[in-house]
mmCIF file of C-alpha atoms in Angstrom:
data_model
loop_
_atom_site.group_PDB
_atom_site.id
_atom_site.type_symbol
_atom_site.label_atom_id
_atom_site.label_comp_id
_atom_site.label_asym_id
_atom_site.label_seq_id
_atom_site.Cartn_x
_atom_site.Cartn_y
_atom_site.Cartn_z
ATOM 1 C CA MET A 1 -49.350 6.012 -233.204
ATOM 2 C CA SER A 2 -51.209 7.467 -236.185
ATOM 3 C CA ASP A 3 -49.832 7.209 -239.739
ATOM 4 C CA MET A 4 -49.383 10.975 -240.076
ATOM 5 C CA MET A 5 -47.013 13.500 -238.508
ATOM 6 C CA LYS A 6 -46.345 17.220 -238.651
ATOM 7 C CA ALA A 7 -43.607 18.190 -241.122
ATOM 8 C CA ALA A 8 -42.278 21.359 -242.773
ATOM 9 C CA VAL A 9 -42.655 20.542 -246.476
ATOM 10 C CA ILE A 10 -41.227 22.459 -249.414
ATOM 11 C CA ARG A 11 -42.882 21.910 -252.818
ATOM 12 C CA ALA A 12 -40.939 24.461 -254.869
ATOM 13 C CA PRO A 13 -37.875 26.645 -254.203
ATOM 14 C CA GLY A 14 -38.252 30.215 -252.984
ATOM 15 C CA GLY A 15 -38.235 32.437 -249.905
ATOM 16 C CA PRO A 16 -38.886 31.326 -246.303
ATOM 17 C CA GLU A 17 -42.639 31.282 -246.965
ATOM 18 C CA VAL A 18 -42.346 28.172 -249.217
ATOM 19 C CA LEU A 19 -41.883 26.078 -246.040
ATOM 20 C CA LYS A 20 -45.380 24.775 -245.205
ATOM 21 C CA VAL A 21 -46.114 22.904 -241.971
ATOM 22 C CA GLU A 22 -48.631 20.184 -242.884
ATOM 23 C CA PRO A 23 -49.610 16.556 -242.193
ATOM 24 C CA TRP A 24 -47.135 14.137 -243.801
ATOM 25 C CA PRO A 25 -46.897 10.334 -243.752
ATOM 26 C CA ILE A 26 -44.665 8.910 -240.996
ATOM 27 C CA PRO A 27 -41.877 7.001 -242.779
ATOM 28 C CA LYS A 28 -41.483 3.255 -242.185
ATOM 29 C CA ALA A 29 -38.118 1.895 -241.040
ATOM 30 C CA GLY A 30 -36.810 -1.023 -243.101
ATOM 31 C CA THR A 31 -33.846 -3.346 -242.572
ATOM 32 C CA GLY A 32 -30.786 -1.398 -241.444
ATOM 33 C CA GLN A 33 -32.826 1.747 -240.821
ATOM 34 C CA VAL A 34 -34.144 3.437 -237.679
ATOM 35 C CA LEU A 35 -37.169 5.633 -237.083
ATOM 36 C CA ILE A 36 -36.357 8.541 -234.780
ATOM 37 C CA LYS A 37 -38.981 10.580 -232.929
ATOM 38 C CA VAL A 38 -37.448 14.020 -233.478
ATOM 39 C CA LYS A 39 -37.215 16.271 -230.415
ATOM 40 C CA ALA A 40 -35.082 19.066 -231.891
ATOM 41 C CA PHE A 41 -32.963 20.028 -234.886
ATOM 42 C CA GLY A 42 -30.573 22.823 -235.741
ATOM 43 C CA LEU A 43 -30.868 25.007 -238.843
ATOM 44 C CA ASN A 44 -28.009 25.018 -241.353
ATOM 45 C CA ARG A 45 -27.099 27.346 -244.190
ATOM 46 C CA SER A 46 -26.999 24.458 -246.667
ATOM 47 C CA GLU A 47 -30.749 24.059 -246.030
ATOM 48 C CA LEU A 48 -31.226 27.718 -246.897
ATOM 49 C CA PHE A 49 -29.389 27.117 -250.210
ATOM 50 C CA THR A 50 -31.558 24.037 -250.923
ATOM 51 C CA ARG A 51 -34.715 26.013 -250.132
ATOM 52 C CA LYS A 52 -33.630 28.678 -252.628
ATOM 53 C CA GLY A 53 -33.147 26.042 -255.332
ATOM 54 C CA TYR A 54 -29.327 25.962 -255.311
ATOM 55 C CA SER A 55 -29.159 22.153 -254.809
ATOM 56 C CA PRO A 56 -29.943 20.897 -258.330
ATOM 57 C CA ASN A 57 -30.178 17.215 -257.346
ATOM 58 C CA VAL A 58 -32.936 17.763 -254.747
ATOM 59 C CA LYS A 59 -36.401 16.761 -255.950
ATOM 60 C CA PHE A 60 -39.538 18.411 -254.534
ATOM 61 C CA PRO A 61 -41.717 17.980 -252.525
ATOM 62 C CA ARG A 62 -39.111 17.465 -249.829
ATOM 63 C CA VAL A 63 -38.787 17.719 -246.049
ATOM 64 C CA LEU A 64 -35.482 19.549 -245.467
ATOM 65 C CA GLY A 65 -33.083 19.061 -242.560
ATOM 66 C CA ILE A 66 -29.563 17.567 -242.526
ATOM 67 C CA GLU A 67 -29.563 16.783 -238.781
ATOM 68 C CA ALA A 68 -31.817 15.813 -235.869
ATOM 69 C CA VAL A 69 -31.783 14.626 -232.269
ATOM 70 C CA GLY A 70 -34.476 12.591 -230.564
ATOM 71 C CA VAL A 71 -35.336 9.120 -229.324
ATOM 72 C CA ILE A 72 -35.501 5.783 -231.135
ATOM 73 C CA GLU A 73 -39.057 4.814 -232.066
ATOM 74 C CA GLU A 74 -38.220 1.731 -234.163
ATOM 75 C CA ALA A 75 -35.008 -0.174 -234.948
ATOM 76 C CA PRO A 76 -36.134 -3.298 -236.856
ATOM 77 C CA SER A 77 -32.589 -4.700 -237.125
ATOM 78 C CA GLY A 78 -31.861 -4.239 -233.418
ATOM 79 C CA GLU A 79 -28.993 -1.724 -233.551
ATOM 80 C CA PHE A 80 -30.677 0.491 -230.918
ATOM 81 C CA GLN A 81 -33.261 0.180 -228.138
ATOM 82 C CA LYS A 82 -36.593 1.998 -228.281
ATOM 83 C CA GLY A 83 -36.341 5.211 -226.249
ATOM 84 C CA GLN A 84 -32.557 5.622 -226.609
ATOM 85 C CA THR A 85 -31.406 9.217 -227.097
ATOM 86 C CA VAL A 86 -29.688 9.584 -230.474
ATOM 87 C CA ALA A 87 -28.279 12.097 -232.936
ATOM 88 C CA THR A 88 -28.016 11.846 -236.723
ATOM 89 C CA ALA A 89 -26.652 14.044 -239.505
ATOM 90 C CA MET A 90 -25.744 14.116 -243.196
ATOM 91 C CA GLY A 91 -25.898 11.059 -245.462
ATOM 92 C CA GLY A 92 -28.491 12.556 -247.799
ATOM 93 C CA MET A 93 -30.907 13.766 -245.104
ATOM 94 C CA GLY A 94 -33.190 16.490 -246.425
ATOM 95 C CA ARG A 95 -31.734 16.093 -249.905
ATOM 96 C CA ASP A 96 -31.952 12.481 -251.169
ATOM 97 C CA PHE A 97 -34.688 11.581 -248.665
ATOM 98 C CA ASP A 98 -36.872 13.453 -246.169
ATOM 99 C CA GLY A 99 -34.884 15.030 -243.337
ATOM 100 C CA GLY A 100 -35.235 16.377 -239.835
ATOM 101 C CA TYR A 101 -37.840 19.156 -240.270
ATOM 102 C CA ALA A 102 -40.548 16.797 -238.958
ATOM 103 C CA GLU A 103 -41.831 14.912 -235.915
ATOM 104 C CA TYR A 104 -40.192 11.689 -237.193
ATOM 105 C CA VAL A 105 -37.244 10.922 -239.462
ATOM 106 C CA CYS A 106 -36.102 7.595 -240.926
ATOM 107 C CA VAL A 107 -32.345 7.211 -241.531
ATOM 108 C CA PRO A 108 -29.770 4.435 -242.023
ATOM 109 C CA ALA A 109 -28.655 3.083 -238.632
ATOM 110 C CA ARG A 110 -25.021 3.499 -239.742
ATOM 111 C CA GLN A 111 -25.332 7.295 -239.420
ATOM 112 C CA VAL A 112 -26.799 7.393 -235.904
ATOM 113 C CA GLN A 113 -24.916 7.921 -232.626
ATOM 114 C CA ALA A 114 -26.438 7.050 -229.237
ATOM 115 C CA ILE A 115 -25.782 9.689 -226.570
ATOM 116 C CA GLU A 116 -26.168 9.491 -222.793
ATOM 117 C CA THR A 117 -26.923 12.977 -221.552
ATOM 118 C CA GLY A 118 -29.111 15.117 -219.360
ATOM 119 C CA LEU A 119 -28.813 18.162 -221.626
ATOM 120 C CA ARG A 120 -32.009 19.965 -222.629
ATOM 121 C CA TRP A 121 -33.257 19.186 -226.126
ATOM 122 C CA ASP A 122 -32.629 22.741 -227.349
ATOM 123 C CA VAL A 123 -28.937 22.432 -226.406
ATOM 124 C CA LEU A 124 -28.534 18.903 -227.786
ATOM 125 C CA GLY A 125 -30.350 19.958 -230.967
ATOM 126 C CA ALA A 126 -27.635 22.537 -231.668
ATOM 127 C CA VAL A 127 -24.860 19.990 -231.510
ATOM 128 C CA PRO A 128 -24.592 17.250 -234.216
ATOM 129 C CA GLU A 129 -23.778 19.122 -237.419
ATOM 130 C CA MET A 130 -21.991 21.975 -235.635
ATOM 131 C CA LEU A 131 -19.587 19.674 -233.759
ATOM 132 C CA GLN A 132 -19.110 17.363 -236.755
ATOM 133 C CA THR A 133 -18.109 20.341 -238.887
ATOM 134 C CA ALA A 134 -15.806 21.853 -236.256
ATOM 135 C CA TRP A 135 -14.145 18.539 -235.343
ATOM 136 C CA GLY A 136 -13.679 17.376 -238.946
ATOM 137 C CA SER A 137 -12.320 20.724 -240.094
ATOM 138 C CA LEU A 138 -9.762 20.858 -237.287
ATOM 139 C CA PHE A 139 -8.547 17.277 -237.257
ATOM 140 C CA LYS A 140 -9.309 15.738 -240.655
ATOM 141 C CA ALA A 141 -8.689 18.721 -242.927
ATOM 142 C CA LEU A 142 -6.287 20.913 -240.907
ATOM 143 C CA ARG A 143 -4.657 18.084 -238.868
ATOM 144 C CA LEU A 144 -4.345 20.532 -235.972
ATOM 145 C CA ALA A 145 -1.576 19.655 -233.511
ATOM 146 C CA LYS A 146 -0.995 20.724 -229.915
ATOM 147 C CA GLY A 147 0.951 23.983 -229.684
ATOM 148 C CA GLU A 148 0.047 25.185 -233.191
ATOM 149 C CA ARG A 149 -1.378 28.624 -233.908
ATOM 150 C CA LEU A 150 -4.897 28.600 -235.355
ATOM 151 C CA LEU A 151 -6.860 31.479 -236.891
ATOM 152 C CA ILE A 152 -10.649 31.083 -237.092
ATOM 153 C CA ARG A 153 -12.062 33.421 -239.728
ATOM 154 C CA GLY A 154 -15.734 33.938 -238.879
ATOM 155 C CA GLY A 155 -15.303 33.231 -235.190
ATOM 156 C CA THR A 156 -18.816 34.168 -234.043
ATOM 157 C CA THR A 157 -20.508 31.534 -236.239
ATOM 158 C CA SER A 158 -21.753 28.518 -234.299
ATOM 159 C CA VAL A 159 -19.033 26.358 -235.891
ATOM 160 C CA GLY A 160 -16.414 29.019 -235.151
ATOM 161 C CA LEU A 161 -17.299 29.157 -231.468
ATOM 162 C CA ALA A 162 -17.276 25.353 -231.180
ATOM 163 C CA ALA A 163 -13.977 25.092 -233.075
ATOM 164 C CA ALA A 164 -12.327 27.603 -230.724
ATOM 165 C CA ALA A 165 -13.366 25.585 -227.663
ATOM 166 C CA ILE A 166 -12.241 22.267 -229.187
ATOM 167 C CA ALA A 167 -8.913 23.678 -230.435
ATOM 168 C CA LYS A 168 -8.183 25.333 -227.078
ATOM 169 C CA ASP A 169 -8.921 22.071 -225.274
ATOM 170 C CA HIS A 170 -6.498 20.356 -227.693
ATOM 171 C CA GLY A 171 -3.688 22.729 -226.665
ATOM 172 C CA ALA A 172 -3.627 25.118 -229.633
ATOM 173 C CA TRP A 173 -3.222 28.909 -229.522
ATOM 174 C CA VAL A 174 -6.452 30.309 -230.937
ATOM 175 C CA ALA A 175 -7.195 33.612 -232.665
ATOM 176 C CA SER A 176 -10.742 34.407 -233.823
ATOM 177 C CA THR A 177 -12.191 37.167 -235.971
ATOM 178 C CA SER A 178 -15.364 39.221 -235.881
ATOM 179 C CA ARG A 179 -16.438 42.338 -237.736
ATOM 180 C CA LYS A 180 -17.989 43.652 -234.506
ATOM 181 C CA PRO A 181 -15.731 44.750 -231.616
ATOM 182 C CA GLU A 182 -18.536 44.086 -229.107
ATOM 183 C CA ARG A 183 -18.303 40.343 -229.889
ATOM 184 C CA GLU A 184 -14.821 40.092 -228.326
ATOM 185 C CA PRO A 185 -16.040 38.884 -224.873
ATOM 186 C CA LEU A 186 -18.048 36.100 -226.560
ATOM 187 C CA LEU A 187 -15.001 34.977 -228.555
ATOM 188 C CA ARG A 188 -12.710 35.043 -225.523
ATOM 189 C CA ALA A 189 -15.242 33.106 -223.436
ATOM 190 C CA SER A 190 -15.251 30.394 -226.114
ATOM 191 C CA GLY A 191 -11.473 29.960 -226.045
ATOM 192 C CA ALA A 192 -9.907 32.680 -228.208
ATOM 193 C CA ASP A 193 -6.504 33.903 -226.959
ATOM 194 C CA ARG A 194 -6.541 36.770 -229.444
ATOM 195 C CA VAL A 195 -9.347 38.594 -231.284
ATOM 196 C CA PHE A 196 -8.964 40.413 -234.590
ATOM 197 C CA ILE A 197 -11.617 42.861 -235.780
ATOM 198 C CA ASP A 198 -12.183 41.756 -239.362
ATOM 199 C CA THR A 199 -11.985 44.563 -241.917
ATOM 200 C CA GLY A 200 -11.594 42.066 -244.763
ATOM 201 C CA THR A 201 -7.809 42.525 -244.833
ATOM 202 C CA ILE A 202 -6.153 41.429 -241.588
ATOM 203 C CA ALA A 203 -3.127 39.447 -242.858
ATOM 204 C CA ASP A 204 -0.572 42.080 -241.812
ATOM 205 C CA GLN A 205 -2.045 42.260 -238.285
ATOM 206 C CA VAL A 206 -2.126 38.471 -237.987
ATOM 207 C CA LYS A 207 1.486 38.127 -239.162
ATOM 208 C CA ALA A 208 2.644 40.772 -236.688
ATOM 209 C CA ALA A 209 0.897 38.997 -233.809
ATOM 210 C CA SER A 210 1.995 35.463 -234.656
ATOM 211 C CA GLN A 211 5.669 35.561 -235.650
ATOM 212 C CA GLY A 212 5.052 35.839 -239.375
ATOM 213 C CA GLY A 213 1.800 33.955 -239.713
ATOM 214 C CA VAL A 214 -0.308 31.203 -238.188
ATOM 215 C CA ASP A 215 0.073 27.454 -238.760
ATOM 216 C CA LYS A 216 -3.571 26.751 -239.593
ATOM 217 C CA VAL A 217 -6.532 28.853 -240.783
ATOM 218 C CA LEU A 218 -10.169 27.758 -240.564
ATOM 219 C CA GLU A 219 -12.051 29.843 -243.151
ATOM 220 C CA LEU A 220 -15.754 30.034 -242.266
ATOM 221 C CA ILE A 221 -16.722 33.205 -244.170
ATOM 222 C CA GLY A 222 -15.832 31.894 -247.619
ATOM 223 C CA THR A 223 -14.508 33.299 -250.844
ATOM 224 C CA LYS A 224 -14.879 36.928 -249.706
ATOM 225 C CA THR A 225 -11.980 36.575 -247.259
ATOM 226 C CA LEU A 226 -10.190 33.451 -248.557
ATOM 227 C CA LEU A 227 -7.410 35.269 -250.421
ATOM 228 C CA ASP A 228 -6.571 37.309 -247.321
ATOM 229 C CA SER A 229 -6.745 34.161 -245.162
ATOM 230 C CA LEU A 230 -4.151 32.506 -247.399
ATOM 231 C CA ARG A 231 -1.821 35.419 -246.624
ATOM 232 C CA CYS A 232 -2.345 34.830 -242.886
ATOM 233 C CA ALA A 233 -0.645 31.417 -242.989
ATOM 234 C CA LYS A 234 3.080 30.766 -242.948
ATOM 235 C CA ALA A 235 4.794 27.740 -244.505
ATOM 236 C CA PRO A 236 4.107 24.839 -244.123
ATOM 237 C CA GLY A 237 0.652 26.012 -243.049
ATOM 238 C CA VAL A 238 -2.782 24.874 -244.149
ATOM 239 C CA VAL A 239 -5.914 26.928 -244.917
ATOM 240 C CA CYS A 240 -9.243 25.059 -244.887
ATOM 241 C CA MET A 241 -12.385 26.578 -246.391
ATOM 242 C CA THR A 242 -15.353 25.041 -244.603
ATOM 243 C CA GLY A 243 -17.989 27.749 -244.414
ATOM 244 C CA MET A 244 -19.748 30.101 -246.731
ATOM 245 C CA VAL A 245 -21.514 32.673 -244.574
ATOM 246 C CA GLY A 246 -20.739 35.203 -247.284
ATOM 247 C CA ASN A 247 -23.135 33.516 -249.788
ATOM 248 C CA LYS A 248 -20.483 33.835 -252.492
ATOM 249 C CA TRP A 249 -19.370 30.579 -254.126
ATOM 250 C CA GLU A 250 -16.618 31.647 -256.499
ATOM 251 C CA ILE A 251 -13.592 33.908 -256.811
ATOM 252 C CA GLU A 252 -13.718 35.891 -260.056
ATOM 253 C CA THR A 253 -9.996 36.277 -260.665
ATOM 254 C CA PHE A 254 -7.971 33.553 -258.994
ATOM 255 C CA SER A 255 -4.292 33.382 -259.839
ATOM 256 C CA PRO A 256 -2.882 30.450 -257.819
ATOM 257 C CA MET A 257 0.757 31.593 -258.104
ATOM 258 C CA ASP A 258 -0.190 34.981 -256.642
ATOM 259 C CA ALA A 259 -2.861 33.839 -254.192
ATOM 260 C CA ILE A 260 -1.222 30.836 -252.517
ATOM 261 C CA PRO A 261 2.046 31.511 -250.661
ATOM 262 C CA THR A 262 4.885 29.068 -251.265
ATOM 263 C CA ALA A 263 4.447 25.825 -249.285
ATOM 264 C CA VAL A 264 1.062 26.872 -247.854
ATOM 265 C CA CYS A 265 -1.709 24.375 -248.628
ATOM 266 C CA LEU A 266 -5.362 25.125 -249.433
ATOM 267 C CA THR A 267 -8.008 22.493 -248.704
ATOM 268 C CA THR A 268 -11.745 22.232 -247.998
ATOM 269 C CA TYR A 269 -13.980 20.291 -245.634
ATOM 270 C CA ASP A 270 -17.470 19.052 -246.432
ATOM 271 C CA GLY A 271 -18.296 16.328 -243.928
ATOM 272 C CA GLY A 272 -20.317 13.221 -244.735
ATOM 273 C CA PRO A 273 -21.892 10.481 -242.594
ATOM 274 C CA ASP A 274 -18.532 8.793 -241.949
ATOM 275 C CA ASP A 275 -17.152 12.074 -240.606
ATOM 276 C CA PHE A 276 -20.223 12.459 -238.394
ATOM 277 C CA MET A 277 -19.700 8.960 -236.996
ATOM 278 C CA ALA A 278 -15.984 9.697 -236.399
ATOM 279 C CA THR A 279 -16.863 12.767 -234.303
ATOM 280 C CA PRO A 280 -16.631 11.915 -230.571
ATOM 281 C CA LEU A 281 -20.071 13.341 -229.776
ATOM 282 C CA GLN A 282 -20.361 11.674 -226.370
ATOM 283 C CA SER A 283 -17.116 13.147 -225.021
ATOM 284 C CA LEU A 284 -17.908 16.573 -226.508
ATOM 285 C CA VAL A 285 -21.377 16.449 -224.908
ATOM 286 C CA ARG A 286 -19.674 15.680 -221.574
ATOM 287 C CA GLN A 287 -17.604 18.863 -222.012
ATOM 288 C CA ILE A 288 -20.793 20.838 -222.658
ATOM 289 C CA GLU A 289 -22.369 19.346 -219.521
ATOM 290 C CA ALA A 290 -19.258 20.242 -217.501
ATOM 291 C CA GLY A 291 -19.335 23.823 -218.798
ATOM 292 C CA THR A 292 -15.888 23.584 -220.422
ATOM 293 C CA MET A 293 -17.412 23.960 -223.906
ATOM 294 C CA ARG A 294 -20.030 26.599 -224.579
ATOM 295 C CA VAL A 295 -22.828 26.063 -227.057
ATOM 296 C CA THR A 296 -24.110 29.437 -228.190
ATOM 297 C CA ILE A 297 -27.776 29.085 -229.095
ATOM 298 C CA GLY A 298 -28.976 32.170 -230.907
ATOM 299 C CA ARG A 299 -32.731 31.563 -230.906
ATOM 300 C CA THR A 300 -35.156 28.705 -230.346
ATOM 301 C CA PHE A 301 -38.387 28.252 -232.310
ATOM 302 C CA MET A 302 -41.176 25.683 -232.471
ATOM 303 C CA ILE A 303 -41.633 23.790 -235.758
ATOM 304 C CA ASP A 304 -44.780 25.839 -236.494
ATOM 305 C CA GLU A 305 -42.493 28.912 -236.585
ATOM 306 C CA ILE A 306 -40.162 27.460 -239.238
ATOM 307 C CA VAL A 307 -40.765 30.343 -241.685
ATOM 308 C CA GLU A 308 -39.777 32.930 -239.065
ATOM 309 C CA ALA A 309 -36.758 30.786 -238.094
ATOM 310 C CA HIS A 310 -35.527 30.622 -241.705
ATOM 311 C CA ARG A 311 -35.959 34.372 -241.979
ATOM 312 C CA ALA A 312 -33.771 34.835 -238.884
ATOM 313 C CA MET A 313 -31.105 32.565 -240.403
ATOM 314 C CA GLU A 314 -31.192 34.446 -243.709
ATOM 315 C CA ASP A 315 -30.931 37.840 -241.983
ATOM 316 C CA ASN A 316 -28.114 36.664 -239.647
ATOM 317 C CA THR A 317 -29.991 38.109 -236.672
ATOM 318 C CA ALA A 318 -29.823 35.096 -234.318
ATOM 319 C CA GLY A 319 -26.302 35.497 -232.869
ATOM 320 C CA GLY A 320 -25.698 31.755 -232.654
ATOM 321 C CA LYS A 321 -27.169 28.431 -233.697
ATOM 322 C CA ILE A 322 -30.918 28.395 -234.402
ATOM 323 C CA VAL A 323 -32.689 25.383 -232.914
ATOM 324 C CA ILE A 324 -36.202 24.128 -233.655
ATOM 325 C CA LEU A 325 -38.210 22.117 -231.119
ATOM 326 C CA THR A 326 -40.935 19.779 -232.322
#
């Protein structure tokens, strides 16, 4: 093995074109770390924000990427065997240290899950961060229970589709939203019992269809629809803001007494490495293999096409998770 690898390096913030594929030193695994030969990784909107310079703590040059799947190359402390299929996510990847946009990544062993699977790399590459976010939002933040009514705002996002499948499997009634009526078959195939066409204000429709409101709301669009999502929940419901597809961080005029209905709770979810490790990836992967959970891959690119891939993510043209193969 040579000392150099191919990596997508960013030296200064900017548009997609600041991602340069170039030779980069292969990291060395120390005690408690593993070196993973990366086979695939999914793209995430947080990486787009970092690329634009919205992550003030990130120092450049940096290899982005908060997740990766591949095989163990080195595990000096013996936690894994060479050649084992693994997934990793979060824990400072692509922010505090070089991440998954490369042929190799070195991470703490405590944030790595071994997976036994025959899934193709492009499918497995879509999974770690997407399932961690969906699982953690539903069960850590929303504490979703069997028989509850769940609204997923931003249902056609990769996390939204995964959350619908997981919630349905858990025994919840699931409603999902999309701005586009033609996306209804996709939402229903992923587990939605009801589809709402999202005009930005759907609370009255949701209340009429769910006996006065839903028990839980997973907000994946962000601040643009959050106030309306709060109106969709009935007491003692919970609304969790996880996603920010809308690229808008703040609400200009937020009056809590007006915005939050009595006895409805507002929370957020921003998973870390412990949440990733608590996600039952192996059993979820088994569901994907069995066809009971659909993974909607929008587009697949090679690492040399990383600029084009970031452009597709920014333009929202992929229609599902974007996966990069190395």
